[in-house]
């Protein structure tokens, strides 16, 4: 049974993952990626445009499917070897979160909607995943289970 996830990362970091075909979550921790299985859906929410910047983004910025294989480490710097997982990203356009706040089950309190994203990753329902995919004009594979 497939599961569906939102990962939180700045738009510039998401762009690197999309270009490289990988997901990296929670500052490179292995645990969040280990919870995912091949065929799971992943959508990225980007609170900011850049990791080191203040410019808000507040959009869903990428959507894809977790690929076969296990999380793996890469050497990015002498003291930074983050974990990654392969993801096939789908063609999509960024979608602002605010118009969806009252329709997403993963946002229990639309007034304090940012709280849902504070841990860097959260599991969501198939219905929320479909809603976000539609807002991003992404075409999901016909054989993707949507329980």
PDB file of N, CA and C in Angstrom, residues 13-96:
ATOM      1  N   UNK A  13      16.787  24.334  -2.767  1.00  0.00           N
ATOM      2  CA  UNK A  13      17.196  22.968  -2.456  1.00  0.00           C
ATOM      3  C   UNK A  13      16.319  21.952  -3.183  1.00  0.00           C
ATOM      4  N   UNK A  14      15.039  22.217  -3.274  1.00  0.00           N
ATOM      5  CA  UNK A  14      14.145  21.326  -4.023  1.00  0.00           C
ATOM      6  C   UNK A  14      14.600  21.249  -5.479  1.00  0.00           C
ATOM      7  N   UNK A  15      14.957  22.381  -6.054  1.00  0.00           N
ATOM      8  CA  UNK A  15      15.415  22.400  -7.440  1.00  0.00           C
ATOM      9  C   UNK A  15      16.624  21.516  -7.671  1.00  0.00           C
ATOM     10  N   UNK A  16      17.543  21.490  -6.716  1.00  0.00           N
ATOM     11  CA  UNK A  16      18.713  20.607  -6.833  1.00  0.00           C
ATOM     12  C   UNK A  16      18.289  19.143  -6.816  1.00  0.00           C
ATOM     13  N   UNK A  17      17.334  18.822  -5.958  1.00  0.00           N
ATOM     14  CA  UNK A  17      16.846  17.446  -5.897  1.00  0.00           C
ATOM     15  C   UNK A  17      16.140  17.029  -7.170  1.00  0.00           C
ATOM     16  N   UNK A  18      15.310  17.915  -7.703  1.00  0.00           N
ATOM     17  CA  UNK A  18      14.602  17.612  -8.951  1.00  0.00           C
ATOM     18  C   UNK A  18      15.617  17.389 -10.074  1.00  0.00           C
ATOM     19  N   UNK A  19      16.607  18.261 -10.165  1.00  0.00           N
ATOM     20  CA  UNK A  19      17.625  18.135 -11.221  1.00  0.00           C
ATOM     21  C   UNK A  19      18.413  16.833 -11.085  1.00  0.00           C
ATOM     22  N   UNK A  20      18.647  16.397  -9.846  1.00  0.00           N
ATOM     23  CA  UNK A  20      19.424  15.184  -9.613  1.00  0.00           C
ATOM     24  C   UNK A  20      18.600  13.927  -9.435  1.00  0.00           C
ATOM     25  N   UNK A  21      17.271  14.059  -9.391  1.00  0.00           N
ATOM     26  CA  UNK A  21      16.411  12.890  -9.220  1.00  0.00           C
ATOM     27  C   UNK A  21      16.474  12.272  -7.834  1.00  0.00           C
ATOM     28  N   UNK A  22      16.592  13.110  -6.804  1.00  0.00           N
ATOM     29  CA  UNK A  22      16.668  12.589  -5.442  1.00  0.00           C
ATOM     30  C   UNK A  22      15.891  13.473  -4.475  1.00  0.00           C
ATOM     31  N   UNK A  23      15.559  12.887  -3.326  1.00  0.00           N
ATOM     32  CA  UNK A  23      14.981  13.623  -2.202  1.00  0.00           C
ATOM     33  C   UNK A  23      16.004  13.630  -1.079  1.00  0.00           C
ATOM     34  N   UNK A  24      16.059  14.735  -0.372  1.00  0.00           N
ATOM     35  CA  UNK A  24      16.893  14.885   0.815  1.00  0.00           C
ATOM     36  C   UNK A  24      16.040  15.670   1.799  1.00  0.00           C
ATOM     37  N   UNK A  25      15.857  15.131   3.005  1.00  0.00           N
ATOM     38  CA  UNK A  25      14.939  15.733   3.966  1.00  0.00           C
ATOM     39  C   UNK A  25      15.610  15.967   5.313  1.00  0.00           C
ATOM     40  N   UNK A  26      15.059  16.894   6.051  1.00  0.00           N
ATOM     41  CA  UNK A  26      15.452  17.125   7.449  1.00  0.00           C
ATOM     42  C   UNK A  26      16.964  17.259   7.598  1.00  0.00           C
ATOM     43  N   UNK A  27      17.556  18.110   6.783  1.00  0.00           N
ATOM     44  CA  UNK A  27      18.993  18.395   6.824  1.00  0.00           C
ATOM     45  C   UNK A  27      19.834  17.140   6.619  1.00  0.00           C
ATOM     46  N   UNK A  28      19.335  16.228   5.784  1.00  0.00           N
ATOM     47  CA  UNK A  28      20.114  15.059   5.392  1.00  0.00           C
ATOM     48  C   UNK A  28      20.007  13.858   6.306  1.00  0.00           C
ATOM     49  N   UNK A  29      19.023  13.837   7.194  1.00  0.00           N
ATOM     50  CA  UNK A  29      18.859  12.692   8.097  1.00  0.00           C
ATOM     51  C   UNK A  29      18.345  11.465   7.333  1.00  0.00           C
ATOM     52  N   UNK A  30      18.742  10.280   7.772  1.00  0.00           N
ATOM     53  CA  UNK A  30      18.338   9.030   7.127  1.00  0.00           C
ATOM     54  C   UNK A  30      16.918   8.619   7.514  1.00  0.00           C
ATOM     55  N   UNK A  31      16.522   8.865   8.755  1.00  0.00           N
ATOM     56  CA  UNK A  31      15.253   8.370   9.281  1.00  0.00           C
ATOM     57  C   UNK A  31      14.033   8.682   8.437  1.00  0.00           C
ATOM     58  N   UNK A  32      13.813   9.933   8.053  1.00  0.00           N
ATOM     59  CA  UNK A  32      12.628  10.239   7.248  1.00  0.00           C
ATOM     60  C   UNK A  32      12.607   9.491   5.915  1.00  0.00           C
ATOM     61  N   UNK A  33      13.758   9.355   5.282  1.00  0.00           N
ATOM     62  CA  UNK A  33      13.812   8.650   3.997  1.00  0.00           C
ATOM     63  C   UNK A  33      13.570   7.160   4.172  1.00  0.00           C
ATOM     64  N   UNK A  34      13.996   6.600   5.303  1.00  0.00           N
ATOM     65  CA  UNK A  34      13.804   5.174   5.562  1.00  0.00           C
ATOM     66  C   UNK A  34      12.328   4.828   5.745  1.00  0.00           C
ATOM     67  N   UNK A  35      11.513   5.791   6.128  1.00  0.00           N
ATOM     68  CA  UNK A  35      10.073   5.546   6.288  1.00  0.00           C
ATOM     69  C   UNK A  35       9.373   5.379   4.951  1.00  0.00           C
ATOM     70  N   UNK A  36       9.982   5.876   3.893  1.00  0.00           N
ATOM     71  CA  UNK A  36       9.381   5.813   2.556  1.00  0.00           C
ATOM     72  C   UNK A  36       9.649   4.463   1.904  1.00  0.00           C
ATOM     73  N   UNK A  37       8.739   4.082   1.008  1.00  0.00           N
ATOM     74  CA  UNK A  37       8.864   2.845   0.245  1.00  0.00           C
ATOM     75  C   UNK A  37       8.734   3.161  -1.239  1.00  0.00           C
ATOM     76  N   UNK A  38       9.288   2.300  -2.104  1.00  0.00           N
ATOM     77  CA  UNK A  38       9.091   2.508  -3.543  1.00  0.00           C
ATOM     78  C   UNK A  38       7.602   2.618  -3.880  1.00  0.00           C
ATOM     79  N   UNK A  39       7.275   3.578  -4.717  1.00  0.00           N
ATOM     80  CA  UNK A  39       5.886   3.811  -5.109  1.00  0.00           C
ATOM     81  C   UNK A  39       5.167   4.842  -4.266  1.00  0.00           C
ATOM     82  N   UNK A  40       5.747   5.216  -3.124  1.00  0.00           N
ATOM     83  CA  UNK A  40       5.143   6.269  -2.307  1.00  0.00           C
ATOM     84  C   UNK A  40       5.193   7.595  -3.067  1.00  0.00           C
ATOM     85  N   UNK A  41       4.227   8.455  -2.778  1.00  0.00           N
ATOM     86  CA  UNK A  41       4.204   9.785  -3.370  1.00  0.00           C
ATOM     87  C   UNK A  41       4.866  10.797  -2.447  1.00  0.00           C
ATOM     88  N   UNK A  42       5.620  11.713  -3.027  1.00  0.00           N
ATOM     89  CA  UNK A  42       6.281  12.772  -2.268  1.00  0.00           C
ATOM     90  C   UNK A  42       5.993  14.106  -2.931  1.00  0.00           C
ATOM     91  N   UNK A  43       5.571  15.059  -2.137  1.00  0.00           N
ATOM     92  CA  UNK A  43       5.410  16.429  -2.621  1.00  0.00           C
ATOM     93  C   UNK A  43       6.249  17.321  -1.710  1.00  0.00           C
ATOM     94  N   UNK A  44       6.913  18.290  -2.291  1.00  0.00           N
ATOM     95  CA  UNK A  44       7.709  19.232  -1.508  1.00  0.00           C
ATOM     96  C   UNK A  44       6.931  20.517  -1.297  1.00  0.00           C
ATOM     97  N   UNK A  45       6.967  20.986  -0.054  1.00  0.00           N
ATOM     98  CA  UNK A  45       6.479  22.313   0.303  1.00  0.00           C
ATOM     99  C   UNK A  45       7.704  23.174   0.598  1.00  0.00           C
ATOM    100  N   UNK A  46       7.763  24.351  -0.002  1.00  0.00           N
ATOM    101  CA  UNK A  46       8.892  25.268   0.191  1.00  0.00           C
ATOM    102  C   UNK A  46       8.428  26.536   0.895  1.00  0.00           C
ATOM    103  N   UNK A  47       8.797  26.704   2.161  1.00  0.00           N
ATOM    104  CA  UNK A  47       8.403  27.921   2.872  1.00  0.00           C
ATOM    105  C   UNK A  47       9.153  29.157   2.371  1.00  0.00           C
ATOM    106  N   UNK A  48      10.408  28.955   1.922  1.00  0.00           N
ATOM    107  CA  UNK A  48      11.231  30.073   1.455  1.00  0.00           C
ATOM    108  C   UNK A  48      11.806  29.765   0.074  1.00  0.00           C
ATOM    109  N   UNK A  49      12.178  30.822  -0.632  1.00  0.00           N
ATOM    110  CA  UNK A  49      12.813  30.661  -1.941  1.00  0.00           C
ATOM    111  C   UNK A  49      14.212  30.066  -1.812  1.00  0.00           C
ATOM    112  N   UNK A  50      14.978  30.572  -0.837  1.00  0.00           N
ATOM    113  CA  UNK A  50      16.346  30.109  -0.651  1.00  0.00           C
ATOM    114  C   UNK A  50      16.575  29.707   0.793  1.00  0.00           C
ATOM    115  N   UNK A  51      17.409  28.688   0.973  1.00  0.00           N
ATOM    116  CA  UNK A  51      17.723  28.187   2.303  1.00  0.00           C
ATOM    117  C   UNK A  51      18.236  29.300   3.211  1.00  0.00           C
ATOM    118  N   UNK A  52      19.113  30.134   2.695  1.00  0.00           N
ATOM    119  CA  UNK A  52      19.728  31.184   3.505  1.00  0.00           C
ATOM    120  C   UNK A  52      19.012  32.528   3.379  1.00  0.00           C
ATOM    121  N   UNK A  53      17.853  32.549   2.770  1.00  0.00           N
ATOM    122  CA  UNK A  53      17.167  33.820   2.554  1.00  0.00           C
ATOM    123  C   UNK A  53      15.886  33.955   3.344  1.00  0.00           C
ATOM    124  N   UNK A  54      15.268  35.132   3.229  1.00  0.00           N
ATOM    125  CA  UNK A  54      14.008  35.419   3.926  1.00  0.00           C
ATOM    126  C   UNK A  54      12.821  35.515   2.980  1.00  0.00           C
ATOM    127  N   UNK A  55      13.052  35.487   1.685  1.00  0.00           N
ATOM    128  CA  UNK A  55      11.956  35.683   0.740  1.00  0.00           C
ATOM    129  C   UNK A  55      11.003  34.498   0.807  1.00  0.00           C
ATOM    130  N   UNK A  56       9.739  34.747   1.158  1.00  0.00           N
ATOM    131  CA  UNK A  56       8.793  33.640   1.253  1.00  0.00           C
ATOM    132  C   UNK A  56       8.490  33.025  -0.111  1.00  0.00           C
ATOM    133  N   UNK A  57       8.232  31.737  -0.093  1.00  0.00           N
ATOM    134  CA  UNK A  57       7.772  31.027  -1.291  1.00  0.00           C
ATOM    135  C   UNK A  57       6.344  30.534  -1.027  1.00  0.00           C
ATOM    136  N   UNK A  58       6.171  29.754   0.038  1.00  0.00           N
ATOM    137  CA  UNK A  58       4.873  29.237   0.473  1.00  0.00           C
ATOM    138  C   UNK A  58       4.122  28.536  -0.653  1.00  0.00           C
ATOM    139  N   UNK A  59       4.846  27.666  -1.357  1.00  0.00           N
ATOM    140  CA  UNK A  59       4.273  26.901  -2.472  1.00  0.00           C
ATOM    141  C   UNK A  59       4.683  25.440  -2.377  1.00  0.00           C
ATOM    142  N   UNK A  60       3.862  24.595  -2.965  1.00  0.00           N
ATOM    143  CA  UNK A  60       4.274  23.232  -3.258  1.00  0.00           C
ATOM    144  C   UNK A  60       5.106  23.331  -4.529  1.00  0.00           C
ATOM    145  N   UNK A  61       6.331  22.805  -4.498  1.00  0.00           N
ATOM    146  CA  UNK A  61       7.282  23.090  -5.576  1.00  0.00           C
ATOM    147  C   UNK A  61       7.725  21.872  -6.381  1.00  0.00           C
ATOM    148  N   UNK A  62       7.453  20.672  -5.932  1.00  0.00           N
ATOM    149  CA  UNK A  62       7.805  19.477  -6.706  1.00  0.00           C
ATOM    150  C   UNK A  62       6.954  18.317  -6.222  1.00  0.00           C
ATOM    151  N   UNK A  63       6.731  17.362  -7.117  1.00  0.00           N
ATOM    152  CA  UNK A  63       5.937  16.181  -6.790  1.00  0.00           C
ATOM    153  C   UNK A  63       6.520  15.000  -7.555  1.00  0.00           C
ATOM    154  N   UNK A  64       6.568  13.847  -6.885  1.00  0.00           N
ATOM    155  CA  UNK A  64       7.144  12.689  -7.551  1.00  0.00           C
ATOM    156  C   UNK A  64       6.854  11.395  -6.823  1.00  0.00           C
ATOM    157  N   UNK A  65       7.487  10.336  -7.326  1.00  0.00           N
ATOM    158  CA  UNK A  65       7.299   8.987  -6.806  1.00  0.00           C
ATOM    159  C   UNK A  65       8.635   8.427  -6.340  1.00  0.00           C
ATOM    160  N   UNK A  66       8.641   7.843  -5.146  1.00  0.00           N
ATOM    161  CA  UNK A  66       9.842   7.213  -4.610  1.00  0.00           C
ATOM    162  C   UNK A  66      10.176   5.999  -5.477  1.00  0.00           C
ATOM    163  N   UNK A  67      11.441   5.875  -5.827  1.00  0.00           N
ATOM    164  CA  UNK A  67      11.915   4.807  -6.706  1.00  0.00           C
ATOM    165  C   UNK A  67      12.485   3.640  -5.898  1.00  0.00           C
ATOM    166  N   UNK A  68      12.636   2.470  -6.528  1.00  0.00           N
ATOM    167  CA  UNK A  68      13.256   1.336  -5.834  1.00  0.00           C
ATOM    168  C   UNK A  68      14.667   1.684  -5.359  1.00  0.00           C
ATOM    169  N   UNK A  69      15.077   1.014  -4.314  1.00  0.00           N
ATOM    170  CA  UNK A  69      16.397   1.245  -3.735  1.00  0.00           C
ATOM    171  C   UNK A  69      16.272   1.800  -2.334  1.00  0.00           C
ATOM    172  N   UNK A  70      17.375   1.792  -1.641  1.00  0.00           N
ATOM    173  CA  UNK A  70      17.429   2.258  -0.259  1.00  0.00           C
ATOM    174  C   UNK A  70      18.027   3.662  -0.196  1.00  0.00           C
ATOM    175  N   UNK A  71      17.835   4.356   0.921  1.00  0.00           N
ATOM    176  CA  UNK A  71      18.531   5.631   1.101  1.00  0.00           C
ATOM    177  C   UNK A  71      20.050   5.415   1.035  1.00  0.00           C
ATOM    178  N   UNK A  72      20.749   6.420   0.556  1.00  0.00           N
ATOM    179  CA  UNK A  72      22.200   6.333   0.409  1.00  0.00           C
ATOM    180  C   UNK A  72      22.816   7.675   0.791  1.00  0.00           C
ATOM    181  N   UNK A  73      24.082   7.625   1.173  1.00  0.00           N
ATOM    182  CA  UNK A  73      24.786   8.849   1.562  1.00  0.00           C
ATOM    183  C   UNK A  73      25.641   9.370   0.421  1.00  0.00           C
ATOM    184  N   UNK A  74      25.796  10.689   0.398  1.00  0.00           N
ATOM    185  CA  UNK A  74      26.690  11.350  -0.551  1.00  0.00           C
ATOM    186  C   UNK A  74      27.580  12.323   0.220  1.00  0.00           C
ATOM    187  N   UNK A  75      28.769  12.517  -0.283  1.00  0.00           N
ATOM    188  CA  UNK A  75      29.714  13.451   0.334  1.00  0.00           C
ATOM    189  C   UNK A  75      29.525  14.817  -0.304  1.00  0.00           C
ATOM    190  N   UNK A  76      28.969  15.766   0.437  1.00  0.00           N
ATOM    191  CA  UNK A  76      28.792  17.126  -0.085  1.00  0.00           C
ATOM    192  C   UNK A  76      29.889  18.063   0.397  1.00  0.00           C
ATOM    193  N   UNK A  77      30.433  17.762   1.553  1.00  0.00           N
ATOM    194  CA  UNK A  77      31.529  18.540   2.125  1.00  0.00           C
ATOM    195  C   UNK A  77      32.283  17.604   3.066  1.00  0.00           C
ATOM    196  N   UNK A  78      33.437  18.019   3.516  1.00  0.00           N
ATOM    197  CA  UNK A  78      34.240  17.166   4.389  1.00  0.00           C
ATOM    198  C   UNK A  78      33.465  16.724   5.629  1.00  0.00           C
ATOM    199  N   UNK A  79      32.595  17.596   6.113  1.00  0.00           N
ATOM    200  CA  UNK A  79      31.852  17.290   7.338  1.00  0.00           C
ATOM    201  C   UNK A  79      30.342  17.156   7.109  1.00  0.00           C
ATOM    202  N   UNK A  80      29.928  16.921   5.865  1.00  0.00           N
ATOM    203  CA  UNK A  80      28.492  16.814   5.573  1.00  0.00           C
ATOM    204  C   UNK A  80      28.253  15.714   4.545  1.00  0.00           C
ATOM    205  N   UNK A  81      27.681  14.602   5.025  1.00  0.00           N
ATOM    206  CA  UNK A  81      27.345  13.471   4.152  1.00  0.00           C
ATOM    207  C   UNK A  81      25.862  13.142   4.331  1.00  0.00           C
ATOM    208  N   UNK A  82      24.998  13.905   3.678  1.00  0.00           N
ATOM    209  CA  UNK A  82      23.556  13.706   3.844  1.00  0.00           C
ATOM    210  C   UNK A  82      23.068  12.420   3.179  1.00  0.00           C
ATOM    211  N   UNK A  83      21.914  11.980   3.643  1.00  0.00           N
ATOM    212  CA  UNK A  83      21.227  10.828   3.064  1.00  0.00           C
ATOM    213  C   UNK A  83      20.265  11.315   1.993  1.00  0.00           C
ATOM    214  N   UNK A  84      20.138  10.501   0.946  1.00  0.00           N
ATOM    215  CA  UNK A  84      19.227  10.800  -0.156  1.00  0.00           C
ATOM    216  C   UNK A  84      18.470   9.541  -0.537  1.00  0.00           C
ATOM    217  N   UNK A  85      17.408   9.762  -1.297  1.00  0.00           N
ATOM    218  CA  UNK A  85      16.628   8.647  -1.844  1.00  0.00           C
ATOM    219  C   UNK A  85      16.195   9.041  -3.247  1.00  0.00           C
ATOM    220  N   UNK A  86      16.247   8.087  -4.176  1.00  0.00           N
ATOM    221  CA  UNK A  86      15.886   8.379  -5.560  1.00  0.00           C
ATOM    222  C   UNK A  86      14.384   8.607  -5.704  1.00  0.00           C
ATOM    223  N   UNK A  87      14.040   9.639  -6.459  1.00  0.00           N
ATOM    224  CA  UNK A  87      12.646  10.017  -6.715  1.00  0.00           C
ATOM    225  C   UNK A  87      12.511  10.362  -8.192  1.00  0.00           C
ATOM    226  N   UNK A  88      11.447   9.869  -8.805  1.00  0.00           N
ATOM    227  CA  UNK A  88      11.109  10.285 -10.172  1.00  0.00           C
ATOM    228  C   UNK A  88      10.142  11.453 -10.044  1.00  0.00           C
ATOM    229  N   UNK A  89      10.609  12.637 -10.356  1.00  0.00           N
ATOM    230  CA  UNK A  89       9.763  13.816 -10.263  1.00  0.00           C
ATOM    231  C   UNK A  89       8.917  13.946 -11.521  1.00  0.00           C
ATOM    232  N   UNK A  90       7.703  14.426 -11.344  1.00  0.00           N
ATOM    233  CA  UNK A  90       6.740  14.572 -12.432  1.00  0.00           C
ATOM    234  C   UNK A  90       6.720  16.018 -12.922  1.00  0.00           C
ATOM    235  N   UNK A  91       6.426  16.224 -14.189  1.00  0.00           N
ATOM    236  CA  UNK A  91       6.245  17.602 -14.654  1.00  0.00           C
ATOM    237  C   UNK A  91       5.116  18.266 -13.855  1.00  0.00           C
ATOM    238  N   UNK A  92       5.387  19.447 -13.344  1.00  0.00           N
ATOM    239  CA  UNK A  92       4.404  20.148 -12.503  1.00  0.00           C
ATOM    240  C   UNK A  92       4.777  21.620 -12.427  1.00  0.00           C
ATOM    241  N   UNK A  93       3.806  22.418 -12.009  1.00  0.00           N
ATOM    242  CA  UNK A  93       4.051  23.832 -11.750  1.00  0.00           C
ATOM    243  C   UNK A  93       3.848  24.085 -10.262  1.00  0.00           C
ATOM    244  N   UNK A  94       4.563  25.044  -9.729  1.00  0.00           N
ATOM    245  CA  UNK A  94       4.417  25.379  -8.313  1.00  0.00           C
ATOM    246  C   UNK A  94       2.985  25.833  -8.038  1.00  0.00           C
ATOM    247  N   UNK A  95       2.493  25.476  -6.858  1.00  0.00           N
ATOM    248  CA  UNK A  95       1.132  25.849  -6.460  1.00  0.00           C
ATOM    249  C   UNK A  95       1.171  26.480  -5.076  1.00  0.00           C
ATOM    250  N   UNK A  96       0.594  27.655  -4.955  1.00  0.00           N
ATOM    251  CA  UNK A  96       0.528  28.350  -3.664  1.00  0.00           C
ATOM    252  C   UNK A  96      -0.289  27.532  -2.673  1.00  0.00           C
TER     253      UNK A  96
END
